[in-house]
XYZ file of C-alpha atoms in Angstrom:
390
model
C 0.000 0.000 0.000
C 1.340 3.433 -0.933
C 1.636 5.535 2.227
C 3.802 8.383 0.883
C 2.902 10.972 -1.726
C 6.000 12.384 -3.411
C 6.308 16.070 -4.169
C 5.338 15.220 -7.727
C 2.168 13.483 -6.538
C 1.283 16.458 -4.339
C 1.880 18.995 -7.123
C -0.257 16.998 -9.543
C -3.042 16.669 -6.972
C -3.049 20.348 -6.001
C -2.065 22.154 -9.187
C -4.344 21.066 -11.991
C -4.667 24.130 -14.233
C -2.399 26.253 -12.011
C 0.666 25.649 -14.183
C -0.986 26.680 -17.437
C 0.464 29.560 -19.400
C 3.920 29.460 -17.836
C 7.027 28.418 -19.785
C 8.633 25.678 -17.715
C 12.030 24.014 -17.851
C 12.038 20.507 -16.414
C 15.048 18.676 -14.895
C 14.232 14.952 -14.712
C 15.438 11.417 -15.432
C 13.698 8.015 -15.882
C 13.035 7.609 -12.143
C 11.070 10.867 -12.129
C 7.634 9.273 -11.960
C 4.441 9.515 -9.951
C 3.411 6.818 -7.499
C 1.518 5.179 -10.377
C 4.677 5.201 -12.552
C 3.461 8.049 -14.751
C 6.505 10.050 -15.929
C 6.674 13.473 -14.301
C 6.862 15.039 -17.755
C 3.540 13.517 -18.800
C 1.906 14.183 -15.443
C 2.748 17.886 -15.644
C 1.598 18.115 -19.258
C -1.725 16.623 -18.188
C -1.953 19.365 -15.534
C -1.785 21.951 -18.299
C 1.887 22.859 -17.841
C 3.711 24.235 -20.850
C 7.039 22.349 -20.840
C 9.338 24.468 -22.984
C 12.568 22.497 -22.584
C 13.978 19.539 -20.672
C 17.274 19.051 -18.839
C 18.878 15.709 -18.001
C 21.664 14.726 -15.534
C 24.397 12.069 -15.602
C 23.283 8.789 -17.220
C 20.998 10.609 -19.652
C 17.346 11.498 -19.862
C 16.490 7.838 -20.369
C 19.156 6.385 -18.044
C 20.906 4.660 -20.910
C 24.531 5.661 -20.226
C 26.218 3.306 -17.797
C 29.216 4.439 -15.765
C 31.088 7.604 -14.811
C 32.451 9.891 -17.504
C 30.142 8.603 -20.244
C 28.856 11.905 -21.567
C 25.752 12.440 -23.664
C 24.628 15.115 -26.087
C 21.408 17.079 -26.142
C 18.713 16.379 -28.725
C 15.160 17.243 -29.749
C 12.536 15.332 -27.777
C 11.154 12.749 -30.229
C 7.515 13.257 -29.218
C 7.351 16.907 -28.202
C 10.036 18.359 -30.467
C 11.369 20.575 -27.652
C 15.074 20.846 -26.735
C 16.577 18.306 -24.332
C 19.769 19.749 -22.823
C 22.535 17.543 -21.429
C 23.962 18.585 -18.065
C 26.591 15.862 -18.141
C 29.131 16.632 -20.793
C 30.872 19.768 -21.924
C 28.519 21.643 -19.587
C 27.262 20.530 -16.198
C 25.631 23.877 -15.395
C 22.973 25.307 -17.710
C 23.977 28.385 -19.679
C 21.978 31.611 -19.706
C 20.922 30.730 -23.252
C 19.534 27.354 -22.123
C 17.363 29.114 -19.526
C 16.383 32.174 -21.559
C 12.666 32.939 -21.560
C 11.671 30.430 -18.879
C 9.190 31.471 -16.196
C 10.071 28.593 -13.846
C 12.240 25.508 -13.575
C 10.818 22.332 -12.022
C 13.307 19.797 -10.596
C 12.314 16.203 -9.883
C 15.486 14.136 -9.441
C 15.395 11.039 -7.204
C 18.528 10.906 -5.049
C 20.178 8.084 -3.062
C 21.260 10.051 0.001
C 25.022 9.993 -0.614
C 27.313 12.955 -1.301
C 29.141 11.422 -4.317
C 25.889 10.850 -6.216
C 25.912 13.609 -8.820
C 22.214 14.439 -9.122
C 22.244 16.680 -6.048
C 25.094 18.681 -7.571
C 23.363 18.925 -10.950
C 20.345 20.343 -9.110
C 22.526 22.772 -7.134
C 24.179 24.044 -10.306
C 20.703 24.545 -11.773
C 19.721 26.581 -8.694
C 22.799 28.757 -9.048
C 22.143 29.382 -12.738
C 18.505 30.215 -11.999
C 19.598 32.618 -9.251
C 21.667 34.530 -11.785
C 18.770 34.535 -14.245
C 16.169 35.391 -11.558
C 14.141 32.301 -12.453
C 12.121 30.655 -9.637
C 12.650 26.940 -8.999
C 10.093 24.382 -7.820
C 11.698 21.305 -6.248
C 9.500 18.190 -6.052
C 10.725 16.337 -2.975
C 11.174 12.559 -2.690
C 12.126 10.085 0.049
C 15.729 9.592 0.993
C 15.749 5.863 0.142
C 18.273 5.010 2.872
C 16.447 6.911 5.604
C 16.561 10.363 7.100
C 17.987 9.761 10.558
C 21.554 8.486 10.146
C 24.481 10.706 9.212
C 27.850 9.141 8.502
C 31.315 9.915 7.217
C 33.585 12.917 6.934
C 32.483 16.353 5.839
C 33.896 17.327 2.469
C 37.062 19.415 2.765
C 36.557 22.110 0.120
C 40.149 21.620 -1.074
C 38.760 18.377 -2.530
C 35.719 19.991 -4.147
C 34.582 18.303 -7.381
C 31.468 17.258 -9.268
C 31.014 14.443 -6.717
C 31.019 17.011 -3.917
C 30.499 20.764 -4.300
C 29.740 21.616 -0.667
C 30.559 20.325 2.857
C 28.174 17.408 3.321
C 29.083 14.074 4.918
C 29.126 10.936 2.781
C 25.673 9.963 4.098
C 23.711 13.115 4.880
C 20.275 11.775 5.862
C 18.459 14.584 4.025
C 15.869 14.624 1.293
C 16.794 16.520 -1.849
C 14.473 19.313 -0.745
C 16.183 19.625 2.624
C 19.705 19.391 1.221
C 19.081 21.931 -1.530
C 17.330 24.323 0.861
C 20.468 24.214 3.021
C 22.873 24.581 0.109
C 20.810 27.316 -1.517
C 20.783 29.347 1.703
C 24.555 28.894 2.083
C 25.071 30.550 -1.315
C 25.528 34.294 -1.161
C 22.830 34.967 -3.764
C 20.261 32.189 -3.409
C 17.573 31.528 -5.962
C 13.856 31.703 -5.261
C 13.232 28.077 -4.261
C 9.926 26.433 -3.378
C 10.023 22.852 -2.125
C 6.843 20.854 -2.694
C 6.903 18.623 0.359
C 5.915 14.987 0.449
C 2.928 13.780 2.393
C 3.285 10.857 4.778
C 7.080 10.494 4.819
C 8.863 10.069 8.150
C 12.590 10.164 8.776
C 12.812 6.598 10.098
C 11.275 5.129 6.932
C 13.209 2.780 4.684
C 12.145 2.795 1.087
C 10.036 -0.335 1.495
C 7.995 1.477 4.154
C 6.825 4.117 1.645
C 4.881 1.704 -0.543
C 6.305 3.491 -3.586
C 7.593 1.525 -6.577
C 11.376 1.436 -6.917
C 12.624 2.791 -10.229
C 16.395 2.574 -10.556
C 17.683 6.179 -10.498
C 20.823 5.168 -12.408
C 21.836 1.948 -14.168
C 23.947 0.599 -11.302
C 21.514 1.277 -8.451
C 19.004 -1.433 -9.397
C 17.579 -1.980 -5.909
C 17.128 -0.201 -2.555
C 19.762 -2.630 -1.188
C 22.307 -1.222 -3.645
C 21.374 2.305 -2.564
C 21.991 1.393 1.091
C 25.452 -0.015 0.369
C 26.401 2.762 -2.057
C 27.608 5.468 0.405
C 30.432 3.117 1.384
C 31.204 0.895 -1.569
C 31.198 3.863 -3.966
C 34.642 4.558 -2.487
C 35.920 1.433 -4.249
C 35.664 3.485 -7.436
C 38.867 5.121 -6.213
C 40.692 1.754 -6.193
C 41.351 -1.223 -8.476
C 38.895 -3.337 -6.434
C 35.634 -3.989 -8.287
C 32.563 -2.319 -6.840
C 30.464 -4.879 -8.699
C 29.788 -3.081 -11.966
C 29.307 -5.758 -14.575
C 27.416 -7.979 -12.101
C 23.715 -8.119 -11.275
C 24.382 -6.654 -7.801
C 26.614 -3.587 -8.208
C 27.785 -1.979 -4.942
C 26.750 -5.108 -3.023
C 29.149 -7.548 -4.714
C 32.783 -6.449 -4.362
C 36.139 -8.091 -4.983
C 39.258 -8.522 -7.108
C 41.225 -11.306 -8.844
C 43.832 -11.527 -6.055
C 41.343 -11.879 -3.193
C 40.415 -15.199 -1.594
C 36.694 -15.003 -0.735
C 36.879 -16.694 2.665
C 39.914 -14.691 3.772
C 38.299 -11.460 2.619
C 35.086 -12.228 4.501
C 37.021 -13.004 7.702
C 39.070 -9.826 7.385
C 35.926 -7.761 6.917
C 34.257 -9.395 9.919
C 37.236 -8.334 12.051
C 36.169 -4.683 11.694
C 32.926 -5.473 13.577
C 30.722 -3.187 11.490
C 27.199 -3.646 12.924
C 24.166 -4.793 10.961
C 25.988 -6.567 8.124
C 27.146 -10.038 7.073
C 29.570 -10.935 4.292
C 28.955 -13.933 2.046
C 32.106 -15.203 0.308
C 31.693 -15.624 -3.448
C 33.408 -15.659 -6.814
C 32.256 -13.643 -9.807
C 33.286 -12.587 -13.312
C 32.402 -8.979 -14.223
C 31.058 -8.679 -17.741
C 32.445 -5.139 -18.128
C 34.338 -2.391 -16.250
C 37.111 -3.431 -13.809
C 38.479 -6.961 -14.323
C 36.003 -7.670 -17.121
C 36.129 -11.353 -18.026
C 38.416 -12.209 -15.087
C 37.530 -14.407 -12.155
C 37.337 -12.382 -8.943
C 37.171 -13.410 -5.304
C 35.072 -11.292 -3.013
C 31.928 -11.006 -0.947
C 28.332 -9.988 -1.219
C 27.349 -7.442 1.421
C 24.124 -8.527 3.120
C 22.534 -5.888 5.348
C 20.802 -7.754 8.173
C 19.774 -4.705 10.214
C 19.479 -1.454 8.261
C 18.984 0.554 11.473
C 22.452 -0.399 12.715
C 24.344 -0.664 9.423
C 27.151 1.861 8.856
C 27.791 1.761 5.096
C 30.592 4.343 5.010
C 32.602 2.485 7.649
C 31.848 -0.724 5.769
C 33.282 0.791 2.582
C 36.408 1.933 4.397
C 36.818 -1.569 5.855
C 36.397 -3.095 2.377
C 39.293 -1.005 1.083
C 41.537 -1.592 4.094
C 40.893 -5.348 4.025
C 41.704 -5.593 0.306
C 44.938 -3.660 0.884
C 45.982 -5.884 3.801
C 45.312 -9.119 1.905
C 46.936 -8.033 -1.358
C 49.509 -5.285 -0.733
C 51.386 -6.190 -3.936
C 48.248 -5.953 -6.076
C 46.057 -3.311 -4.464
C 46.293 0.149 -6.059
C 44.616 3.517 -5.857
C 43.001 4.643 -9.088
C 44.728 7.587 -10.737
C 43.046 10.720 -12.124
C 41.086 11.779 -14.072
C 37.811 11.100 -12.316
C 34.598 13.111 -12.697
C 36.370 16.050 -14.366
C 39.085 16.280 -11.683
C 42.497 15.766 -13.289
C 45.026 16.054 -10.457
C 43.596 14.900 -7.088
C 43.432 11.120 -6.444
C 39.872 9.880 -7.073
C 39.647 8.308 -3.605
C 40.247 11.711 -2.021
C 37.493 13.513 -3.915
C 35.066 10.630 -3.349
C 35.719 10.322 0.394
C 36.084 14.078 0.843
C 39.708 14.383 1.971
C 42.976 12.444 2.084
C 42.279 10.864 5.490
C 41.039 7.476 4.320
C 43.828 6.981 1.771
C 46.499 7.928 4.295
C 45.028 5.698 7.017
C 44.848 2.694 4.692
C 48.399 3.234 3.470
C 49.653 3.366 7.069
C 47.976 0.066 7.867
C 46.756 -0.829 11.313
C 43.462 0.216 12.845
C 40.933 2.638 11.344
C 39.708 3.692 14.785
C 41.399 7.109 14.734
C 39.883 7.791 11.322
C 36.433 6.763 12.528
C 36.845 8.957 15.628
C 37.478 11.987 13.393
C 34.332 11.133 11.469
C 32.315 11.157 14.695
C 33.219 14.804 15.236
C 32.093 15.711 11.703
C 28.899 13.680 12.084
C 27.959 15.427 15.342
C 28.658 18.829 13.827
C 26.525 18.161 10.766
C 23.629 16.713 12.768
C 23.447 20.014 14.618
C 23.811 22.159 11.484
C 21.136 20.359 9.506
C 18.538 20.653 12.261
C 17.256 24.021 10.969
C 16.557 22.595 7.504
C 14.583 19.461 8.362
C 11.153 19.494 6.725
C 9.808 16.229 8.162
C 9.338 14.694 11.605
């Protein structure tokens, strides 16, 4: 049973006819749907909205581009004939020309609740461009699929600012897109006029299954809510030569490398005592991306208690364990990564050099985790003023 109305559902219910006569730009992707799986684009058209142009984020308007750094070009919408502008390519922020003549921009981008996921930053860049053009923005809010209570990981050090982190958020921020963008918009010196259409029925403790909403994968390698829950930690494997499971049916849950023995890796991971998780030893052969066609040893991450699970610490443990078991083979990925050409990818993903340096030193990660606790406490206090839901 559906118990949550998304911001899109609420706007459609309350705004029939109210959007008519206004030239609207729409930032969406394939997961931008109503609770009945009606695309946001079609739902707004049925409300009488005049959609003048469309914008799409990483992975394309239709979600057809797979991994990082696969750019896509704009095109004319095949049914409507209006421009579709790519915000993942030569430009990641809309130009004044792209926005010219619009009365409003509507954003409906499902997020996964993790700082490195680029949709939040695409939306922020849209807000900044609209602020310069004095164009109001309507943000249709959606559930944070991994919950709204837990905060985890280090705050981004702005020396490591990139397209996977444009502002000081922790790896797992526990905010909805509406809450996060309200905070980030207010932090900017010249904020845009932003209206968040709040959800109805969502509570912070909810997991995605509690909402009753259908899961539509927001990007090709987040096929399930389980993948979304693991992502804030295992995304950090993108900064290494350990597979994060791309090329398998369970990306971000299945991890490993050719030099790893599954049983040894599982035991090493268990030694970190991360709560709420079990590790199942396995072997797999990625069909593409890292180690394509090679046999890999690794584990599948099984979350047994989502309330206790600490995905960012789990991701750090996954890296440290792989380094300990294969010091001759483990390597940090070199730039470029997400348009950053000099800083190690692991540093811009994790938010600073702390994780890389701690892993290279060997030994315990306890001092690193203690530093994260200070950042987590600080952010929990800062975000309090921007929470829109109980």
